């Protein structure tokens, strides 16, 4: 069997990931020489790289009309890339979809200059132009740009503000000596057992902190009902619906894998590398908690849509 025929999908992914991270062809060949007995040539690395580019382009253009997406999770992360020979911070805007069976899938990863309304609107317009159907529920980090973009595309879709992001906002509004007390009250409210308990503790939180430290109460009120949208879902789904943790974990894993590269070679390869780590199976996503009740929510939503 010829040497190149012994390469596995995982080995191809390793070659592509190394190259995307900024390692040049010579270093990739040297690093893999022991594994392949010196059989990895420059043409092999180039061929794998071309295949990655072709797959990436196809993935970005794929139709989405047959994807049974019922939920979206959207968030951005900042990475440093080389632009005009200078290290520059850019945003990667990431969209995860949740299918009717609860499986999470990556729908989009776009490199943008920031998380502005126009940037997020471009991402959403691209998804809808390829047939993505209206989701039943959306989870966001709380950025104003994303909120405005969503309102122009799906203004009637329930939106959940990430409870983890809001917790950070609350702590940022108060001196450190109050952090433990704020956290205890916030946790007691967010993780209450019933919608009524949540509502009661929300009122108590605002009443208390308006007196104790008004900025904390103001910050909670700023989020409005969007911070508690999860409470309208079946309780089995609350854990997965409260936060953007699914994307946060991807961000952490992505940055862990590129930590030796303080600056990625370009903005395009940053987005490609994020996608390639999932496409190659190096990072896997599981079904959401409470997935078995998604079909019930889908059925109820379909009845409401038909009535409308």
PDB file of C-alpha atoms in Angstrom:
ATOM      1  CA  UNK A   1       0.000   0.000   0.000  1.00  0.00           C
ATOM      2  CA  UNK A   2       1.377   3.408  -0.965  1.00  0.00           C
ATOM      3  CA  UNK A   3       2.269   5.742   1.897  1.00  0.00           C
ATOM      4  CA  UNK A   4      -0.368   8.383   1.140  1.00  0.00           C
ATOM      5  CA  UNK A   5      -3.076   5.709   1.130  1.00  0.00           C
ATOM      6  CA  UNK A   6      -2.368   4.986   4.771  1.00  0.00           C
ATOM      7  CA  UNK A   7      -3.357   8.497   5.833  1.00  0.00           C
ATOM      8  CA  UNK A   8      -6.550   8.570   7.853  1.00  0.00           C
ATOM      9  CA  UNK A   9      -9.198  11.239   8.131  1.00  0.00           C
ATOM     10  CA  UNK A  10      -7.747  12.154  11.514  1.00  0.00           C
ATOM     11  CA  UNK A  11      -4.272  12.552  10.012  1.00  0.00           C
ATOM     12  CA  UNK A  12      -5.640  14.821   7.286  1.00  0.00           C
ATOM     13  CA  UNK A  13      -7.330  16.876   9.975  1.00  0.00           C
ATOM     14  CA  UNK A  14      -4.041  17.087  11.876  1.00  0.00           C
ATOM     15  CA  UNK A  15      -2.228  18.349   8.789  1.00  0.00           C
ATOM     16  CA  UNK A  16      -4.960  20.877   8.023  1.00  0.00           C
ATOM     17  CA  UNK A  17      -5.184  22.120  11.614  1.00  0.00           C
ATOM     18  CA  UNK A  18      -1.437  22.626  11.851  1.00  0.00           C
ATOM     19  CA  UNK A  19      -1.427  24.567   8.596  1.00  0.00           C
ATOM     20  CA  UNK A  20      -4.457  26.663   9.500  1.00  0.00           C
ATOM     21  CA  UNK A  21      -2.850  27.594  12.801  1.00  0.00           C
ATOM     22  CA  UNK A  22       0.056  29.173  10.976  1.00  0.00           C
ATOM     23  CA  UNK A  23       2.592  26.363  10.850  1.00  0.00           C
ATOM     24  CA  UNK A  24       4.318  26.347   7.464  1.00  0.00           C
ATOM     25  CA  UNK A  25       4.530  23.328   5.172  1.00  0.00           C
ATOM     26  CA  UNK A  26       8.111  22.497   6.121  1.00  0.00           C
ATOM     27  CA  UNK A  27       7.258  22.360   9.840  1.00  0.00           C
ATOM     28  CA  UNK A  28       4.146  20.285   9.211  1.00  0.00           C
ATOM     29  CA  UNK A  29       6.186  17.754   7.245  1.00  0.00           C
ATOM     30  CA  UNK A  30       8.875  17.619   9.928  1.00  0.00           C
ATOM     31  CA  UNK A  31       6.350  17.151  12.739  1.00  0.00           C
ATOM     32  CA  UNK A  32       4.617  14.266  10.936  1.00  0.00           C
ATOM     33  CA  UNK A  33       7.750  12.594   9.590  1.00  0.00           C
ATOM     34  CA  UNK A  34       7.994  10.133  12.479  1.00  0.00           C
ATOM     35  CA  UNK A  35       4.325   9.182  12.190  1.00  0.00           C
ATOM     36  CA  UNK A  36       4.500   8.502   8.447  1.00  0.00           C
ATOM     37  CA  UNK A  37       8.087   7.360   8.156  1.00  0.00           C
ATOM     38  CA  UNK A  38       9.059  10.487   6.279  1.00  0.00           C
ATOM     39  CA  UNK A  39       6.362   9.857   3.691  1.00  0.00           C
ATOM     40  CA  UNK A  40       4.550  13.195   4.050  1.00  0.00           C
ATOM     41  CA  UNK A  41       5.702  15.359   1.177  1.00  0.00           C
ATOM     42  CA  UNK A  42       5.017  18.940   0.275  1.00  0.00           C
ATOM     43  CA  UNK A  43       2.476  17.870  -2.344  1.00  0.00           C
ATOM     44  CA  UNK A  44       0.556  15.842   0.256  1.00  0.00           C
ATOM     45  CA  UNK A  45       0.225  18.802   2.608  1.00  0.00           C
ATOM     46  CA  UNK A  46      -0.779  21.071  -0.278  1.00  0.00           C
ATOM     47  CA  UNK A  47      -3.377  18.566  -1.481  1.00  0.00           C
ATOM     48  CA  UNK A  48      -4.920  18.268   1.999  1.00  0.00           C
ATOM     49  CA  UNK A  49      -4.968  22.055   2.287  1.00  0.00           C
ATOM     50  CA  UNK A  50      -6.764  22.442  -1.049  1.00  0.00           C
ATOM     51  CA  UNK A  51      -9.314  19.838   0.047  1.00  0.00           C
ATOM     52  CA  UNK A  52      -9.967  21.768   3.275  1.00  0.00           C
ATOM     53  CA  UNK A  53     -10.520  24.974   1.326  1.00  0.00           C
ATOM     54  CA  UNK A  54     -12.922  23.226  -1.070  1.00  0.00           C
ATOM     55  CA  UNK A  55     -14.889  21.666   1.806  1.00  0.00           C
ATOM     56  CA  UNK A  56     -14.993  25.013   3.629  1.00  0.00           C
ATOM     57  CA  UNK A  57     -16.385  26.830   0.596  1.00  0.00           C
ATOM     58  CA  UNK A  58     -19.002  24.107   0.075  1.00  0.00           C
ATOM     59  CA  UNK A  59     -20.007  24.185   3.752  1.00  0.00           C
ATOM     60  CA  UNK A  60     -20.526  27.961   3.643  1.00  0.00           C
ATOM     61  CA  UNK A  61     -22.781  27.659   0.597  1.00  0.00           C
ATOM     62  CA  UNK A  62     -24.785  24.570   1.606  1.00  0.00           C
ATOM     63  CA  UNK A  63     -28.625  24.796   1.549  1.00  0.00           C
ATOM     64  CA  UNK A  64     -30.282  24.839   4.973  1.00  0.00           C
ATOM     65  CA  UNK A  65     -33.940  24.410   4.025  1.00  0.00           C
ATOM     66  CA  UNK A  66     -33.948  20.736   5.054  1.00  0.00           C
ATOM     67  CA  UNK A  67     -32.240  21.329   8.402  1.00  0.00           C
ATOM     68  CA  UNK A  68     -34.891  20.747  11.134  1.00  0.00           C
ATOM     69  CA  UNK A  69     -33.588  23.586  13.313  1.00  0.00           C
ATOM     70  CA  UNK A  70     -35.802  24.636  16.230  1.00  0.00           C
ATOM     71  CA  UNK A  71     -33.365  26.662  18.328  1.00  0.00           C
ATOM     72  CA  UNK A  72     -30.410  28.972  17.737  1.00  0.00           C
ATOM     73  CA  UNK A  73     -27.525  29.891  20.038  1.00  0.00           C
ATOM     74  CA  UNK A  74     -25.489  32.924  18.958  1.00  0.00           C
ATOM     75  CA  UNK A  75     -22.333  34.435  20.400  1.00  0.00           C
ATOM     76  CA  UNK A  76     -19.059  35.967  19.325  1.00  0.00           C
ATOM     77  CA  UNK A  77     -15.434  35.542  20.351  1.00  0.00           C
ATOM     78  CA  UNK A  78     -12.362  37.675  19.756  1.00  0.00           C
ATOM     79  CA  UNK A  79      -9.157  36.306  18.218  1.00  0.00           C
ATOM     80  CA  UNK A  80      -5.944  37.981  17.158  1.00  0.00           C
ATOM     81  CA  UNK A  81      -4.930  37.654  13.523  1.00  0.00           C
ATOM     82  CA  UNK A  82      -2.348  39.195  11.244  1.00  0.00           C
ATOM     83  CA  UNK A  83      -3.709  41.952   9.006  1.00  0.00           C
ATOM     84  CA  UNK A  84      -1.358  44.143   6.938  1.00  0.00           C
ATOM     85  CA  UNK A  85       1.543  42.675   8.928  1.00  0.00           C
ATOM     86  CA  UNK A  86       0.026  43.841  12.210  1.00  0.00           C
ATOM     87  CA  UNK A  87      -1.665  41.851  14.989  1.00  0.00           C
ATOM     88  CA  UNK A  88      -5.341  42.825  14.964  1.00  0.00           C
ATOM     89  CA  UNK A  89      -8.302  41.693  17.064  1.00  0.00           C
ATOM     90  CA  UNK A  90     -11.304  40.476  15.064  1.00  0.00           C
ATOM     91  CA  UNK A  91     -14.597  38.873  16.028  1.00  0.00           C
ATOM     92  CA  UNK A  92     -15.728  35.419  15.013  1.00  0.00           C
ATOM     93  CA  UNK A  93     -19.535  35.353  15.019  1.00  0.00           C
ATOM     94  CA  UNK A  94     -20.759  31.841  15.715  1.00  0.00           C
ATOM     95  CA  UNK A  95     -24.216  30.332  15.275  1.00  0.00           C
ATOM     96  CA  UNK A  96     -25.174  26.905  16.612  1.00  0.00           C
ATOM     97  CA  UNK A  97     -28.459  25.302  15.656  1.00  0.00           C
ATOM     98  CA  UNK A  98     -30.388  22.724  17.668  1.00  0.00           C
ATOM     99  CA  UNK A  99     -32.281  20.161  15.614  1.00  0.00           C
ATOM    100  CA  UNK A 100     -35.646  18.677  16.540  1.00  0.00           C
ATOM    101  CA  UNK A 101     -33.855  15.618  17.954  1.00  0.00           C
ATOM    102  CA  UNK A 102     -31.740  17.852  20.233  1.00  0.00           C
ATOM    103  CA  UNK A 103     -28.474  17.501  18.336  1.00  0.00           C
ATOM    104  CA  UNK A 104     -26.385  20.674  18.202  1.00  0.00           C
ATOM    105  CA  UNK A 105     -24.809  21.570  14.843  1.00  0.00           C
ATOM    106  CA  UNK A 106     -22.576  24.405  13.725  1.00  0.00           C
ATOM    107  CA  UNK A 107     -24.485  26.588  11.257  1.00  0.00           C
ATOM    108  CA  UNK A 108     -22.121  29.507  10.739  1.00  0.00           C
ATOM    109  CA  UNK A 109     -18.794  30.963  11.791  1.00  0.00           C
ATOM    110  CA  UNK A 110     -18.036  34.313  10.190  1.00  0.00           C
ATOM    111  CA  UNK A 111     -15.092  36.620  10.706  1.00  0.00           C
ATOM    112  CA  UNK A 112     -16.151  40.202  11.297  1.00  0.00           C
ATOM    113  CA  UNK A 113     -14.643  43.415  12.589  1.00  0.00           C
ATOM    114  CA  UNK A 114     -16.953  43.409  15.616  1.00  0.00           C
ATOM    115  CA  UNK A 115     -20.362  42.405  16.957  1.00  0.00           C
ATOM    116  CA  UNK A 116     -22.304  45.265  15.404  1.00  0.00           C
ATOM    117  CA  UNK A 117     -25.904  45.190  14.214  1.00  0.00           C
ATOM    118  CA  UNK A 118     -24.747  45.194  10.585  1.00  0.00           C
ATOM    119  CA  UNK A 119     -22.310  42.345  11.195  1.00  0.00           C
ATOM    120  CA  UNK A 120     -24.904  40.126  12.860  1.00  0.00           C
ATOM    121  CA  UNK A 121     -27.528  41.088  10.274  1.00  0.00           C
ATOM    122  CA  UNK A 122     -25.163  39.916   7.522  1.00  0.00           C
ATOM    123  CA  UNK A 123     -24.791  36.548   9.280  1.00  0.00           C
ATOM    124  CA  UNK A 124     -28.554  36.131   9.752  1.00  0.00           C
ATOM    125  CA  UNK A 125     -29.346  37.234   6.193  1.00  0.00           C
ATOM    126  CA  UNK A 126     -26.903  34.662   4.851  1.00  0.00           C
ATOM    127  CA  UNK A 127     -28.563  31.889   6.868  1.00  0.00           C
ATOM    128  CA  UNK A 128     -32.090  32.826   5.812  1.00  0.00           C
ATOM    129  CA  UNK A 129     -31.067  33.214   2.162  1.00  0.00           C
ATOM    130  CA  UNK A 130     -29.936  29.588   2.238  1.00  0.00           C
ATOM    131  CA  UNK A 131     -33.295  28.462   3.590  1.00  0.00           C
ATOM    132  CA  UNK A 132     -32.909  28.415   7.363  1.00  0.00           C
ATOM    133  CA  UNK A 133     -36.410  28.394   8.801  1.00  0.00           C
ATOM    134  CA  UNK A 134     -37.680  30.568  11.615  1.00  0.00           C
ATOM    135  CA  UNK A 135     -36.429  29.183  14.948  1.00  0.00           C
ATOM    136  CA  UNK A 136     -38.736  28.679  17.912  1.00  0.00           C
ATOM    137  CA  UNK A 137     -36.268  29.961  20.500  1.00  0.00           C
ATOM    138  CA  UNK A 138     -33.034  31.953  20.410  1.00  0.00           C
ATOM    139  CA  UNK A 139     -30.303  32.277  23.047  1.00  0.00           C
ATOM    140  CA  UNK A 140     -27.961  35.284  22.939  1.00  0.00           C
ATOM    141  CA  UNK A 141     -25.184  36.861  25.011  1.00  0.00           C
ATOM    142  CA  UNK A 142     -26.981  40.173  25.455  1.00  0.00           C
ATOM    143  CA  UNK A 143     -25.051  42.368  23.030  1.00  0.00           C
ATOM    144  CA  UNK A 144     -27.074  45.273  21.640  1.00  0.00           C
ATOM    145  CA  UNK A 145     -25.953  44.673  18.054  1.00  0.00           C
ATOM    146  CA  UNK A 146     -27.237  41.108  17.998  1.00  0.00           C
ATOM    147  CA  UNK A 147     -30.522  42.080  19.676  1.00  0.00           C
ATOM    148  CA  UNK A 148     -31.202  44.721  17.012  1.00  0.00           C
ATOM    149  CA  UNK A 149     -30.308  42.355  14.173  1.00  0.00           C
ATOM    150  CA  UNK A 150     -32.620  39.631  15.498  1.00  0.00           C
ATOM    151  CA  UNK A 151     -35.482  42.100  15.865  1.00  0.00           C
ATOM    152  CA  UNK A 152     -35.267  42.990  12.177  1.00  0.00           C
ATOM    153  CA  UNK A 153     -35.268  39.356  11.037  1.00  0.00           C
ATOM    154  CA  UNK A 154     -37.484  37.501  13.567  1.00  0.00           C
ATOM    155  CA  UNK A 155     -39.149  40.056  15.810  1.00  0.00           C
ATOM    156  CA  UNK A 156     -41.641  37.569  17.265  1.00  0.00           C
ATOM    157  CA  UNK A 157     -39.228  34.791  18.280  1.00  0.00           C
ATOM    158  CA  UNK A 158     -38.671  34.347  22.048  1.00  0.00           C
ATOM    159  CA  UNK A 159     -35.137  35.464  22.943  1.00  0.00           C
ATOM    160  CA  UNK A 160     -33.253  34.324  26.040  1.00  0.00           C
ATOM    161  CA  UNK A 161     -30.487  36.516  27.471  1.00  0.00           C
ATOM    162  CA  UNK A 162     -27.617  34.390  28.750  1.00  0.00           C
ATOM    163  CA  UNK A 163     -27.885  34.225  32.532  1.00  0.00           C
ATOM    164  CA  UNK A 164     -24.120  33.743  32.912  1.00  0.00           C
ATOM    165  CA  UNK A 165     -23.361  36.943  30.993  1.00  0.00           C
ATOM    166  CA  UNK A 166     -25.895  38.872  33.072  1.00  0.00           C
ATOM    167  CA  UNK A 167     -24.366  37.546  36.280  1.00  0.00           C
ATOM    168  CA  UNK A 168     -21.022  39.005  35.173  1.00  0.00           C
ATOM    169  CA  UNK A 169     -22.752  42.303  34.429  1.00  0.00           C
ATOM    170  CA  UNK A 170     -24.247  42.415  37.921  1.00  0.00           C
ATOM    171  CA  UNK A 171     -20.895  41.785  39.586  1.00  0.00           C
ATOM    172  CA  UNK A 172     -19.288  44.492  37.465  1.00  0.00           C
ATOM    173  CA  UNK A 173     -21.809  46.977  38.904  1.00  0.00           C
ATOM    174  CA  UNK A 174     -20.840  46.432  42.536  1.00  0.00           C
ATOM    175  CA  UNK A 175     -17.766  46.413  44.800  1.00  0.00           C
ATOM    176  CA  UNK A 176     -16.146  43.049  45.436  1.00  0.00           C
ATOM    177  CA  UNK A 177     -17.385  42.903  49.023  1.00  0.00           C
ATOM    178  CA  UNK A 178     -20.953  42.478  47.679  1.00  0.00           C
ATOM    179  CA  UNK A 179     -20.191  39.821  45.077  1.00  0.00           C
ATOM    180  CA  UNK A 180     -20.925  36.757  47.198  1.00  0.00           C
ATOM    181  CA  UNK A 181     -24.257  38.179  48.345  1.00  0.00           C
ATOM    182  CA  UNK A 182     -25.274  39.151  44.812  1.00  0.00           C
ATOM    183  CA  UNK A 183     -24.305  35.702  43.528  1.00  0.00           C
ATOM    184  CA  UNK A 184     -26.313  33.940  46.234  1.00  0.00           C
ATOM    185  CA  UNK A 185     -29.443  35.994  45.532  1.00  0.00           C
ATOM    186  CA  UNK A 186     -29.059  35.703  41.766  1.00  0.00           C
ATOM    187  CA  UNK A 187     -28.529  31.939  41.872  1.00  0.00           C
ATOM    188  CA  UNK A 188     -31.524  31.520  44.162  1.00  0.00           C
ATOM    189  CA  UNK A 189     -33.642  33.392  41.609  1.00  0.00           C
ATOM    190  CA  UNK A 190     -32.365  31.876  38.348  1.00  0.00           C
ATOM    191  CA  UNK A 191     -32.407  28.290  39.637  1.00  0.00           C
ATOM    192  CA  UNK A 192     -35.775  28.471  41.402  1.00  0.00           C
ATOM    193  CA  UNK A 193     -37.989  25.428  40.874  1.00  0.00           C
ATOM    194  CA  UNK A 194     -41.082  26.961  39.239  1.00  0.00           C
ATOM    195  CA  UNK A 195     -41.949  29.984  37.069  1.00  0.00           C
ATOM    196  CA  UNK A 196     -43.867  31.489  39.983  1.00  0.00           C
ATOM    197  CA  UNK A 197     -40.898  31.052  42.329  1.00  0.00           C
ATOM    198  CA  UNK A 198     -38.681  32.748  39.751  1.00  0.00           C
ATOM    199  CA  UNK A 199     -41.106  35.658  39.413  1.00  0.00           C
ATOM    200  CA  UNK A 200     -41.390  36.091  43.191  1.00  0.00           C
ATOM    201  CA  UNK A 201     -37.624  36.035  43.708  1.00  0.00           C
ATOM    202  CA  UNK A 202     -37.109  38.404  40.808  1.00  0.00           C
ATOM    203  CA  UNK A 203     -39.304  40.983  42.539  1.00  0.00           C
ATOM    204  CA  UNK A 204     -37.528  40.379  45.838  1.00  0.00           C
ATOM    205  CA  UNK A 205     -34.103  40.746  44.173  1.00  0.00           C
ATOM    206  CA  UNK A 206     -35.008  44.105  42.627  1.00  0.00           C
ATOM    207  CA  UNK A 207     -36.624  45.368  45.821  1.00  0.00           C
ATOM    208  CA  UNK A 208     -33.606  44.436  47.947  1.00  0.00           C
ATOM    209  CA  UNK A 209     -30.863  45.625  45.613  1.00  0.00           C
ATOM    210  CA  UNK A 210     -32.558  48.883  44.753  1.00  0.00           C
ATOM    211  CA  UNK A 211     -31.879  49.738  48.392  1.00  0.00           C
ATOM    212  CA  UNK A 212     -28.573  47.913  48.849  1.00  0.00           C
ATOM    213  CA  UNK A 213     -26.853  48.967  45.601  1.00  0.00           C
ATOM    214  CA  UNK A 214     -29.119  50.494  42.955  1.00  0.00           C
ATOM    215  CA  UNK A 215     -26.805  49.799  40.001  1.00  0.00           C
ATOM    216  CA  UNK A 216     -27.295  46.061  40.537  1.00  0.00           C
ATOM    217  CA  UNK A 217     -31.093  46.348  40.446  1.00  0.00           C
ATOM    218  CA  UNK A 218     -30.885  48.598  37.385  1.00  0.00           C
ATOM    219  CA  UNK A 219     -28.707  46.062  35.572  1.00  0.00           C
ATOM    220  CA  UNK A 220     -31.150  43.230  36.251  1.00  0.00           C
ATOM    221  CA  UNK A 221     -34.094  45.341  35.112  1.00  0.00           C
ATOM    222  CA  UNK A 222     -32.226  46.250  31.913  1.00  0.00           C
ATOM    223  CA  UNK A 223     -32.401  42.620  30.795  1.00  0.00           C
ATOM    224  CA  UNK A 224     -36.172  42.597  31.188  1.00  0.00           C
ATOM    225  CA  UNK A 225     -38.219  39.473  30.558  1.00  0.00           C
ATOM    226  CA  UNK A 226     -35.596  38.132  28.131  1.00  0.00           C
ATOM    227  CA  UNK A 227     -33.517  36.955  31.087  1.00  0.00           C
ATOM    228  CA  UNK A 228     -36.368  34.655  32.112  1.00  0.00           C
ATOM    229  CA  UNK A 229     -37.660  33.452  28.734  1.00  0.00           C
ATOM    230  CA  UNK A 230     -36.453  29.925  29.564  1.00  0.00           C
ATOM    231  CA  UNK A 231     -39.189  29.643  32.218  1.00  0.00           C
ATOM    232  CA  UNK A 232     -41.831  29.321  29.491  1.00  0.00           C
ATOM    233  CA  UNK A 233     -40.236  26.068  28.301  1.00  0.00           C
ATOM    234  CA  UNK A 234     -40.614  22.621  29.886  1.00  0.00           C
ATOM    235  CA  UNK A 235     -38.402  22.487  33.023  1.00  0.00           C
ATOM    236  CA  UNK A 236     -36.335  19.673  31.490  1.00  0.00           C
ATOM    237  CA  UNK A 237     -35.023  22.220  28.969  1.00  0.00           C
ATOM    238  CA  UNK A 238     -34.182  25.007  31.394  1.00  0.00           C
ATOM    239  CA  UNK A 239     -30.546  24.023  31.849  1.00  0.00           C
ATOM    240  CA  UNK A 240     -29.773  24.132  28.130  1.00  0.00           C
ATOM    241  CA  UNK A 241     -31.921  27.215  27.461  1.00  0.00           C
ATOM    242  CA  UNK A 242     -30.585  29.547  30.161  1.00  0.00           C
ATOM    243  CA  UNK A 243     -27.114  30.201  28.720  1.00  0.00           C
ATOM    244  CA  UNK A 244     -24.878  30.361  25.653  1.00  0.00           C
ATOM    245  CA  UNK A 245     -22.574  27.820  27.338  1.00  0.00           C
ATOM    246  CA  UNK A 246     -22.660  25.539  24.285  1.00  0.00           C
ATOM    247  CA  UNK A 247     -20.795  28.181  22.287  1.00  0.00           C
ATOM    248  CA  UNK A 248     -18.667  29.302  25.236  1.00  0.00           C
ATOM    249  CA  UNK A 249     -17.293  25.760  25.510  1.00  0.00           C
ATOM    250  CA  UNK A 250     -16.434  25.788  21.808  1.00  0.00           C
ATOM    251  CA  UNK A 251     -14.655  29.117  22.238  1.00  0.00           C
ATOM    252  CA  UNK A 252     -12.633  27.723  25.138  1.00  0.00           C
ATOM    253  CA  UNK A 253     -11.668  24.565  23.250  1.00  0.00           C
ATOM    254  CA  UNK A 254     -10.765  26.574  20.148  1.00  0.00           C
ATOM    255  CA  UNK A 255      -8.534  28.934  22.115  1.00  0.00           C
ATOM    256  CA  UNK A 256      -6.955  26.049  24.003  1.00  0.00           C
ATOM    257  CA  UNK A 257      -5.913  24.480  20.723  1.00  0.00           C
ATOM    258  CA  UNK A 258      -4.443  27.681  19.299  1.00  0.00           C
ATOM    259  CA  UNK A 259      -2.799  28.943  22.492  1.00  0.00           C
ATOM    260  CA  UNK A 260       0.685  28.346  21.062  1.00  0.00           C
ATOM    261  CA  UNK A 261      -0.225  30.695  18.196  1.00  0.00           C
ATOM    262  CA  UNK A 262      -0.520  34.135  19.770  1.00  0.00           C
ATOM    263  CA  UNK A 263      -1.536  35.534  16.377  1.00  0.00           C
ATOM    264  CA  UNK A 264      -3.245  33.505  13.633  1.00  0.00           C
ATOM    265  CA  UNK A 265      -1.973  34.040  10.074  1.00  0.00           C
ATOM    266  CA  UNK A 266      -5.159  35.624   8.702  1.00  0.00           C
ATOM    267  CA  UNK A 267      -8.813  36.381   9.421  1.00  0.00           C
ATOM    268  CA  UNK A 268      -9.994  33.785   6.899  1.00  0.00           C
ATOM    269  CA  UNK A 269      -7.952  30.956   8.400  1.00  0.00           C
ATOM    270  CA  UNK A 270      -9.256  31.786  11.892  1.00  0.00           C
ATOM    271  CA  UNK A 271     -12.830  31.042  10.840  1.00  0.00           C
ATOM    272  CA  UNK A 272     -11.741  27.999   8.839  1.00  0.00           C
ATOM    273  CA  UNK A 273      -9.847  26.546  11.782  1.00  0.00           C
ATOM    274  CA  UNK A 274     -12.876  26.924  14.068  1.00  0.00           C
ATOM    275  CA  UNK A 275     -14.980  25.044  11.512  1.00  0.00           C
ATOM    276  CA  UNK A 276     -12.308  22.434  10.761  1.00  0.00           C
ATOM    277  CA  UNK A 277     -12.007  21.376  14.402  1.00  0.00           C
ATOM    278  CA  UNK A 278     -15.698  20.418  14.366  1.00  0.00           C
ATOM    279  CA  UNK A 279     -15.835  19.107  10.791  1.00  0.00           C
ATOM    280  CA  UNK A 280     -12.910  16.756  11.460  1.00  0.00           C
ATOM    281  CA  UNK A 281     -14.440  15.424  14.663  1.00  0.00           C
ATOM    282  CA  UNK A 282     -11.672  16.812  16.884  1.00  0.00           C
ATOM    283  CA  UNK A 283     -14.407  18.667  18.769  1.00  0.00           C
ATOM    284  CA  UNK A 284     -17.823  17.040  19.113  1.00  0.00           C
ATOM    285  CA  UNK A 285     -21.162  18.436  20.250  1.00  0.00           C
ATOM    286  CA  UNK A 286     -23.763  16.356  22.043  1.00  0.00           C
ATOM    287  CA  UNK A 287     -27.532  16.670  22.285  1.00  0.00           C
ATOM    288  CA  UNK A 288     -28.964  19.336  24.580  1.00  0.00           C
ATOM    289  CA  UNK A 289     -30.369  18.478  27.982  1.00  0.00           C
ATOM    290  CA  UNK A 290     -34.119  17.974  27.762  1.00  0.00           C
ATOM    291  CA  UNK A 291     -34.004  17.124  24.055  1.00  0.00           C
ATOM    292  CA  UNK A 292     -36.759  14.533  24.423  1.00  0.00           C
ATOM    293  CA  UNK A 293     -39.329  17.283  25.100  1.00  0.00           C
ATOM    294  CA  UNK A 294     -38.368  19.389  22.068  1.00  0.00           C
ATOM    295  CA  UNK A 295     -40.894  17.554  19.891  1.00  0.00           C
ATOM    296  CA  UNK A 296     -43.697  18.597  22.254  1.00  0.00           C
ATOM    297  CA  UNK A 297     -42.686  22.241  22.015  1.00  0.00           C
ATOM    298  CA  UNK A 298     -42.369  21.925  18.221  1.00  0.00           C
ATOM    299  CA  UNK A 299     -45.873  20.481  17.960  1.00  0.00           C
ATOM    300  CA  UNK A 300     -47.347  23.268  20.098  1.00  0.00           C
ATOM    301  CA  UNK A 301     -45.534  25.921  18.045  1.00  0.00           C
ATOM    302  CA  UNK A 302     -46.792  24.451  14.778  1.00  0.00           C
ATOM    303  CA  UNK A 303     -50.377  24.705  16.077  1.00  0.00           C
ATOM    304  CA  UNK A 304     -49.827  28.354  17.022  1.00  0.00           C
ATOM    305  CA  UNK A 305     -48.285  29.142  13.607  1.00  0.00           C
ATOM    306  CA  UNK A 306     -51.232  27.463  11.851  1.00  0.00           C
ATOM    307  CA  UNK A 307     -53.751  29.412  13.941  1.00  0.00           C
ATOM    308  CA  UNK A 308     -51.989  32.661  13.116  1.00  0.00           C
TER     309      UNK A 308
END
